[in-house]
PDB file of C-alpha atoms in Angstrom:
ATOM      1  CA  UNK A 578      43.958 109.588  62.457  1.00 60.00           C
ATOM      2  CA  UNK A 579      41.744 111.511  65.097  1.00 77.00           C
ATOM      3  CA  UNK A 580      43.445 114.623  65.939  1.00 86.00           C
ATOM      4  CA  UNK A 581      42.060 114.612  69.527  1.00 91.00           C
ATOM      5  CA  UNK A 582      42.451 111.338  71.781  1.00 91.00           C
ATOM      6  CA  UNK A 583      39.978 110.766  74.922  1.00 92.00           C
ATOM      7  CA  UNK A 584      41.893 110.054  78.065  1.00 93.00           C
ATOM      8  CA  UNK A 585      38.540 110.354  80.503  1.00 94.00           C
ATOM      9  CA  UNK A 586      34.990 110.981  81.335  1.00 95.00           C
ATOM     10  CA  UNK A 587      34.171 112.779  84.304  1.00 97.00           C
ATOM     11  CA  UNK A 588      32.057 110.907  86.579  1.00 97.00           C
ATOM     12  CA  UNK A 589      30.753 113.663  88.701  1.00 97.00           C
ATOM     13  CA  UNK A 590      31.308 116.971  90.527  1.00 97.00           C
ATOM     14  CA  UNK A 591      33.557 116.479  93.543  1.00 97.00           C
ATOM     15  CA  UNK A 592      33.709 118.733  96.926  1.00 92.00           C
ATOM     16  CA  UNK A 593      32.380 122.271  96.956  1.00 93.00           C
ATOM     17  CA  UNK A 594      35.011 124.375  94.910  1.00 95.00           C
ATOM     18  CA  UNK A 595      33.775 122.952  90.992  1.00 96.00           C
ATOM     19  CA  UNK A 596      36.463 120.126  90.911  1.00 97.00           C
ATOM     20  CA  UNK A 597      35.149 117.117  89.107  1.00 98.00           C
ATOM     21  CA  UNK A 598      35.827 113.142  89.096  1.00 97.00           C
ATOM     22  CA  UNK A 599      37.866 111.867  86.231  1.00 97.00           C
ATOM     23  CA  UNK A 600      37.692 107.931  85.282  1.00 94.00           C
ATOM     24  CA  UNK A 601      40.876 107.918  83.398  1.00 93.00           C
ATOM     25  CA  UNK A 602      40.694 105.925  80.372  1.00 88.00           C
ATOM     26  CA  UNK A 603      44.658 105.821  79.633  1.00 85.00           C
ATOM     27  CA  UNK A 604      47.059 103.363  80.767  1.00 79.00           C
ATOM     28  CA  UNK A 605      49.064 105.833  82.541  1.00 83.00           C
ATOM     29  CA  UNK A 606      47.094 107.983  85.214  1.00 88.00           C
ATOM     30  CA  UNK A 607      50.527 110.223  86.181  1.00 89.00           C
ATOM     31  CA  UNK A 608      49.795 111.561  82.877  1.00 88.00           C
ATOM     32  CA  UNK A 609      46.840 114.034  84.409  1.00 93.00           C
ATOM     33  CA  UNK A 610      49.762 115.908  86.098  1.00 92.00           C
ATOM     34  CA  UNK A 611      51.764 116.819  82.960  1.00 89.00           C
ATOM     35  CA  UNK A 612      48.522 118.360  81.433  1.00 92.00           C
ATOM     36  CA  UNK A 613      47.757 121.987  80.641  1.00 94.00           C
ATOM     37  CA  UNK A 614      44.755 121.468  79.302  1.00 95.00           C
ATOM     38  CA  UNK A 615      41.932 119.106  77.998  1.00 96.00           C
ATOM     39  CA  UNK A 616      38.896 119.478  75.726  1.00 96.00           C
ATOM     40  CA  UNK A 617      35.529 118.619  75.786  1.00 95.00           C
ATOM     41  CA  UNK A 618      32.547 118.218  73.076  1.00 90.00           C
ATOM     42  CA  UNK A 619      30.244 120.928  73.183  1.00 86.00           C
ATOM     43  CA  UNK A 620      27.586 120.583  70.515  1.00 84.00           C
ATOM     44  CA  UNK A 621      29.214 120.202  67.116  1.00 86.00           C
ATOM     45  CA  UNK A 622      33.042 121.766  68.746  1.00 89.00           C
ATOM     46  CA  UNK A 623      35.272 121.506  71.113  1.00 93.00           C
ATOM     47  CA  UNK A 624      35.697 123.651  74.386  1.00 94.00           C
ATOM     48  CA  UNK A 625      38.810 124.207  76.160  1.00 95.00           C
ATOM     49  CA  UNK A 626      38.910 123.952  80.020  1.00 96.00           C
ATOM     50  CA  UNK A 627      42.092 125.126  81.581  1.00 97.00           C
ATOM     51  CA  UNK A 628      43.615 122.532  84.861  1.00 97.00           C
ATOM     52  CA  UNK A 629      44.333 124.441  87.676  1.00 97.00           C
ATOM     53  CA  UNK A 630      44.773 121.757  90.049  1.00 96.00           C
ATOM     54  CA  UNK A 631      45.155 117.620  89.532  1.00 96.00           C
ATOM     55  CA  UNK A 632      44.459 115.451  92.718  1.00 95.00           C
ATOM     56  CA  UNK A 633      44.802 111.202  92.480  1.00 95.00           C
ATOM     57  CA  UNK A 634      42.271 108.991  94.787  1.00 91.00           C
ATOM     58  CA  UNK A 635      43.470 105.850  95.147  1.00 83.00           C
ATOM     59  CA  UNK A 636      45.641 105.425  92.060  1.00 78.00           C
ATOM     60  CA  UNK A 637      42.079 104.480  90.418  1.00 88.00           C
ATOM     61  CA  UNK A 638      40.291 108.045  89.974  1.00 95.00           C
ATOM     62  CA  UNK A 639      41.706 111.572  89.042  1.00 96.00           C
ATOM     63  CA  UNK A 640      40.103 114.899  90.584  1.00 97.00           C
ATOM     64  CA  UNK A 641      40.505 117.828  87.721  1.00 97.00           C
ATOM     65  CA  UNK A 642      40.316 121.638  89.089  1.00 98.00           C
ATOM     66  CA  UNK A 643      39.461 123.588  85.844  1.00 97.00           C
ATOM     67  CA  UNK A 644      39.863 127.192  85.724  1.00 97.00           C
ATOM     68  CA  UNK A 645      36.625 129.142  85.673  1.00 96.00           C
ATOM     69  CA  UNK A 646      34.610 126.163  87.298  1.00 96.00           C
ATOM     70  CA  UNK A 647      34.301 127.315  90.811  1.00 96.00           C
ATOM     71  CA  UNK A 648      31.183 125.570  92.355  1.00 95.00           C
ATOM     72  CA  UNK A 649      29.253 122.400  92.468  1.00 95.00           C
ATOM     73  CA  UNK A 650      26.397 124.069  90.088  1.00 95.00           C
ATOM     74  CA  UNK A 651      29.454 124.764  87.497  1.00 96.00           C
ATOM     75  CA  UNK A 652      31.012 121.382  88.177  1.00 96.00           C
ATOM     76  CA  UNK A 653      27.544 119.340  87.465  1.00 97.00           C
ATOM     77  CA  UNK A 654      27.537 120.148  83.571  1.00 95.00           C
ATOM     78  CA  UNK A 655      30.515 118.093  82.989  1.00 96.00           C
ATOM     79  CA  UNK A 656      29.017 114.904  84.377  1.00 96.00           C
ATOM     80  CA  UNK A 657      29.423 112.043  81.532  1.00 95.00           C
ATOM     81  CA  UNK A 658      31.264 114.263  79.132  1.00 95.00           C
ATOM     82  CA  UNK A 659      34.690 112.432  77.982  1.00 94.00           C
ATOM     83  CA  UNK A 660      37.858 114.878  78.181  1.00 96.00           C
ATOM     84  CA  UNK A 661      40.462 114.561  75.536  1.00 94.00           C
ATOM     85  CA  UNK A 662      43.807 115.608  74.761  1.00 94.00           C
ATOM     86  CA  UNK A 663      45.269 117.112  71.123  1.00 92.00           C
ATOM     87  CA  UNK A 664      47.520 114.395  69.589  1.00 88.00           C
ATOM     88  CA  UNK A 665      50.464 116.575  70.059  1.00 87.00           C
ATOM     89  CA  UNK A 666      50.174 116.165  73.709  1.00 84.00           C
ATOM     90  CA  UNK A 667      49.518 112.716  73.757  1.00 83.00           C
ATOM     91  CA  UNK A 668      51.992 110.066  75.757  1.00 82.00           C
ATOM     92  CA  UNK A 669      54.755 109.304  73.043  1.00 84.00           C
ATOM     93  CA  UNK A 670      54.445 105.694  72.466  1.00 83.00           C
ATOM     94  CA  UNK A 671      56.822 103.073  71.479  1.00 83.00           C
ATOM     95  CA  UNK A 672      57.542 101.450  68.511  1.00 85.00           C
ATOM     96  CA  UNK A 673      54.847  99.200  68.022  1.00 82.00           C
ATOM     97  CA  UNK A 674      52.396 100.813  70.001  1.00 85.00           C
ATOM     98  CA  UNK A 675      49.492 102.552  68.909  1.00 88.00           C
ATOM     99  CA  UNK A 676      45.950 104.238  70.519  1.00 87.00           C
ATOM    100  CA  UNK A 677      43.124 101.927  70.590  1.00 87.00           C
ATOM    101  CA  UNK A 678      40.983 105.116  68.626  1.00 86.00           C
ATOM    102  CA  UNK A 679      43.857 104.560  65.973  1.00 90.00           C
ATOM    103  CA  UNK A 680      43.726 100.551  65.788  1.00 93.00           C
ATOM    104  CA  UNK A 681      39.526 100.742  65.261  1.00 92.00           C
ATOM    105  CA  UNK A 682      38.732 101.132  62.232  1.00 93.00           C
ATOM    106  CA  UNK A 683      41.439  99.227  60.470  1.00 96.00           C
ATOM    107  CA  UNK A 684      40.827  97.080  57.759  1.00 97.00           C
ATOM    108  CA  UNK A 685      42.217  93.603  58.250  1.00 97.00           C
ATOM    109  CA  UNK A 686      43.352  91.450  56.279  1.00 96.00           C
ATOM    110  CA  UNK A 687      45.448  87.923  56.130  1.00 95.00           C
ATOM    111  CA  UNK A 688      48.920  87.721  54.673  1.00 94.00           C
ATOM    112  CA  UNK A 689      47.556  85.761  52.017  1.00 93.00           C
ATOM    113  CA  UNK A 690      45.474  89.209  51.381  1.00 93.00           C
ATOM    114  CA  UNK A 691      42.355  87.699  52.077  1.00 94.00           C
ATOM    115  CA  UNK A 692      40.206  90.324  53.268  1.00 95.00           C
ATOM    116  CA  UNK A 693      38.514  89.470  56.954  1.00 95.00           C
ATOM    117  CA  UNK A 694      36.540  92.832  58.086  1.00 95.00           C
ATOM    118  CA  UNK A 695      37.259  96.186  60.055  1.00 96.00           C
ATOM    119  CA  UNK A 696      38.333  96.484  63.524  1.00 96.00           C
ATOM    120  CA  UNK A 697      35.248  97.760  65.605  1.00 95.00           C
ATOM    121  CA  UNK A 698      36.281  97.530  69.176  1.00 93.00           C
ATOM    122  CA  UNK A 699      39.515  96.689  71.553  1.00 91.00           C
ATOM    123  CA  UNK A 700      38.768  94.232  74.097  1.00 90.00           C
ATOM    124  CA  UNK A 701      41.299  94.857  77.170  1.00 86.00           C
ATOM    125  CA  UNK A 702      42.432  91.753  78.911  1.00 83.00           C
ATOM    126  CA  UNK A 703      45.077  91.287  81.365  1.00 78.00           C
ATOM    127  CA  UNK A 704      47.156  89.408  79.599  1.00 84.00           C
ATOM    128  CA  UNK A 705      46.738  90.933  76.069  1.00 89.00           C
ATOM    129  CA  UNK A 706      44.745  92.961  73.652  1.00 91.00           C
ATOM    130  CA  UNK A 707      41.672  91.246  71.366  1.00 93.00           C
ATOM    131  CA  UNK A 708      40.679  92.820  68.397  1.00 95.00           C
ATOM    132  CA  UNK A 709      36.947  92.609  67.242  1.00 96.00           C
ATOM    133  CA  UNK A 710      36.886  92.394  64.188  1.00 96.00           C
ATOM    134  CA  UNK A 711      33.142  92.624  62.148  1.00 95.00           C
ATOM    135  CA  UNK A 712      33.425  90.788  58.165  1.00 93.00           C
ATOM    136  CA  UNK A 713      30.948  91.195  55.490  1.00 91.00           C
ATOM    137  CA  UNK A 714      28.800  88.536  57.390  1.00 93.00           C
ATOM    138  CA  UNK A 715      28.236  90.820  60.184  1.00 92.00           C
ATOM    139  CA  UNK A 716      29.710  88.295  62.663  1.00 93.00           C
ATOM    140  CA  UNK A 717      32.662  89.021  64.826  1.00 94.00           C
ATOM    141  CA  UNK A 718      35.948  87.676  65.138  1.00 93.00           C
ATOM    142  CA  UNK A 719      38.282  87.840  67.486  1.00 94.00           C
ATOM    143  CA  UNK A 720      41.734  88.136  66.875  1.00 94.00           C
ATOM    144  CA  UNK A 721      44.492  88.236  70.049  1.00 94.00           C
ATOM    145  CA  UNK A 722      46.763  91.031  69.855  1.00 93.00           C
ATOM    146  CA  UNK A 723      50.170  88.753  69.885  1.00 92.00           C
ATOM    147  CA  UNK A 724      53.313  89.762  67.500  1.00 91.00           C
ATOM    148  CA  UNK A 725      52.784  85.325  66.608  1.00 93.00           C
ATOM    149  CA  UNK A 726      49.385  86.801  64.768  1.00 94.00           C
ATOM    150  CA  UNK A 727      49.542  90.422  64.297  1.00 94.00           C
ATOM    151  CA  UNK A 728      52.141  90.533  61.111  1.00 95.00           C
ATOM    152  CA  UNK A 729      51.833  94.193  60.367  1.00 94.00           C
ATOM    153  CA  UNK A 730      49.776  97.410  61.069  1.00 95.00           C
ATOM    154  CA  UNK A 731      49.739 100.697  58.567  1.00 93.00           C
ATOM    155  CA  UNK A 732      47.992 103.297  60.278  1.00 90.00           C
ATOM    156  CA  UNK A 733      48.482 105.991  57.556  1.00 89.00           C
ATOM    157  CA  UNK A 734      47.133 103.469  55.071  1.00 94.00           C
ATOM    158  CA  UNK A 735      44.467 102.111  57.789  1.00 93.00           C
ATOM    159  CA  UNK A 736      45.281  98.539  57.698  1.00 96.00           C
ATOM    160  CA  UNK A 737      46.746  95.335  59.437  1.00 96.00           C
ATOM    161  CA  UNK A 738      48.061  92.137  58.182  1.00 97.00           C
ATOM    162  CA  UNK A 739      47.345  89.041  60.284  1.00 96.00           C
ATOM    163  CA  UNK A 740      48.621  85.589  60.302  1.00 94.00           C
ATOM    164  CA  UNK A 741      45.860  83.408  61.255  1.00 87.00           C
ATOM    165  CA  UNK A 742      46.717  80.644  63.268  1.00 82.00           C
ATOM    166  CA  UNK A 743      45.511  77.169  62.717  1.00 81.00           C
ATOM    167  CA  UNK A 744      41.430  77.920  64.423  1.00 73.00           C
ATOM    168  CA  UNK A 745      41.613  81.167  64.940  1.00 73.00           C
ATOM    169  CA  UNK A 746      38.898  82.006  62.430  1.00 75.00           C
TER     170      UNK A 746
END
């Protein structure tokens, strides 16, 4: 499991003081206020920036205030870097629930054991999750994320069991 999950990528600076535009990429954007702190990739590590200040724009963008960052100049170094959180501060999910950077990545298989291919990306619909799933064929597949198909997942031993329904693959 990655010990750091991404919750956004700043867009740009924003107004004159070094605050920056966040494109939150979490389902829950009230969750900028509860943070301390977020991190950053800087070369081969990662760099802490402290929040001072958390501002929402129409319930669609957040605006960070980081501590240090105090003009526009500052501000414009951060554009198209993704912010992320350490797994300990993460939202607690619920049973069942997992991060999309945990679910890619798993190998699937049928309940029959049949192996199909690895998860490689999480398609977001509004009505339910699709896995992508890439066999040995290099095609896709794409499997809805619905308890009637998805049997079991096993993050620790990075797999998930699938019941495929009749045309599915």
């Amino acid at each position: 499991m990655k010990q750091y999950i991404t919750v956004g990528r700043i867009i740009s600076p924003w107004g004159v003081r070094g605050q920056v535009k966040v494109e939150p990429l979490t389902d829950d954007i009230q969750r900028f206020k509860n943070l301390k702190e977020v991190f950053y990739e800087q070369e081969n590590y990662l760099e802490k920036l402290v929040i001072k200040e958390v501002i929402f724009l129409k319930k669609a963008f957040v605006v960070l205030k980081f501590e240090g960052v105090d003009d526009v100049k500052e501000a414009e170094k951060f554009r198209n870097k993704y912010i992320m959180v350490h797994r300990k501060d993460a939202v607690k999910l619920p049973e069942g629930r997992y991060f999309i950077c945990d679910i890619i990545g798993l190998k699937v298989y049928t309940v029959d054991e049949e192996y199909l291919g690895e998860i490689i990306n999480v398609i977001q619909t509004g009505a339910n999750d699709v896995y992508v799933i890439k066999n040995n064929e290099n095609k896709e597949i794409l499997i809805p994320a619905i308890k009637e198909v998805v049997k079991n997942i096993d993050i620790e031993k990075g797999i998930m069991f699938i019941f495929p329904m009749e045309g599915l693959i």
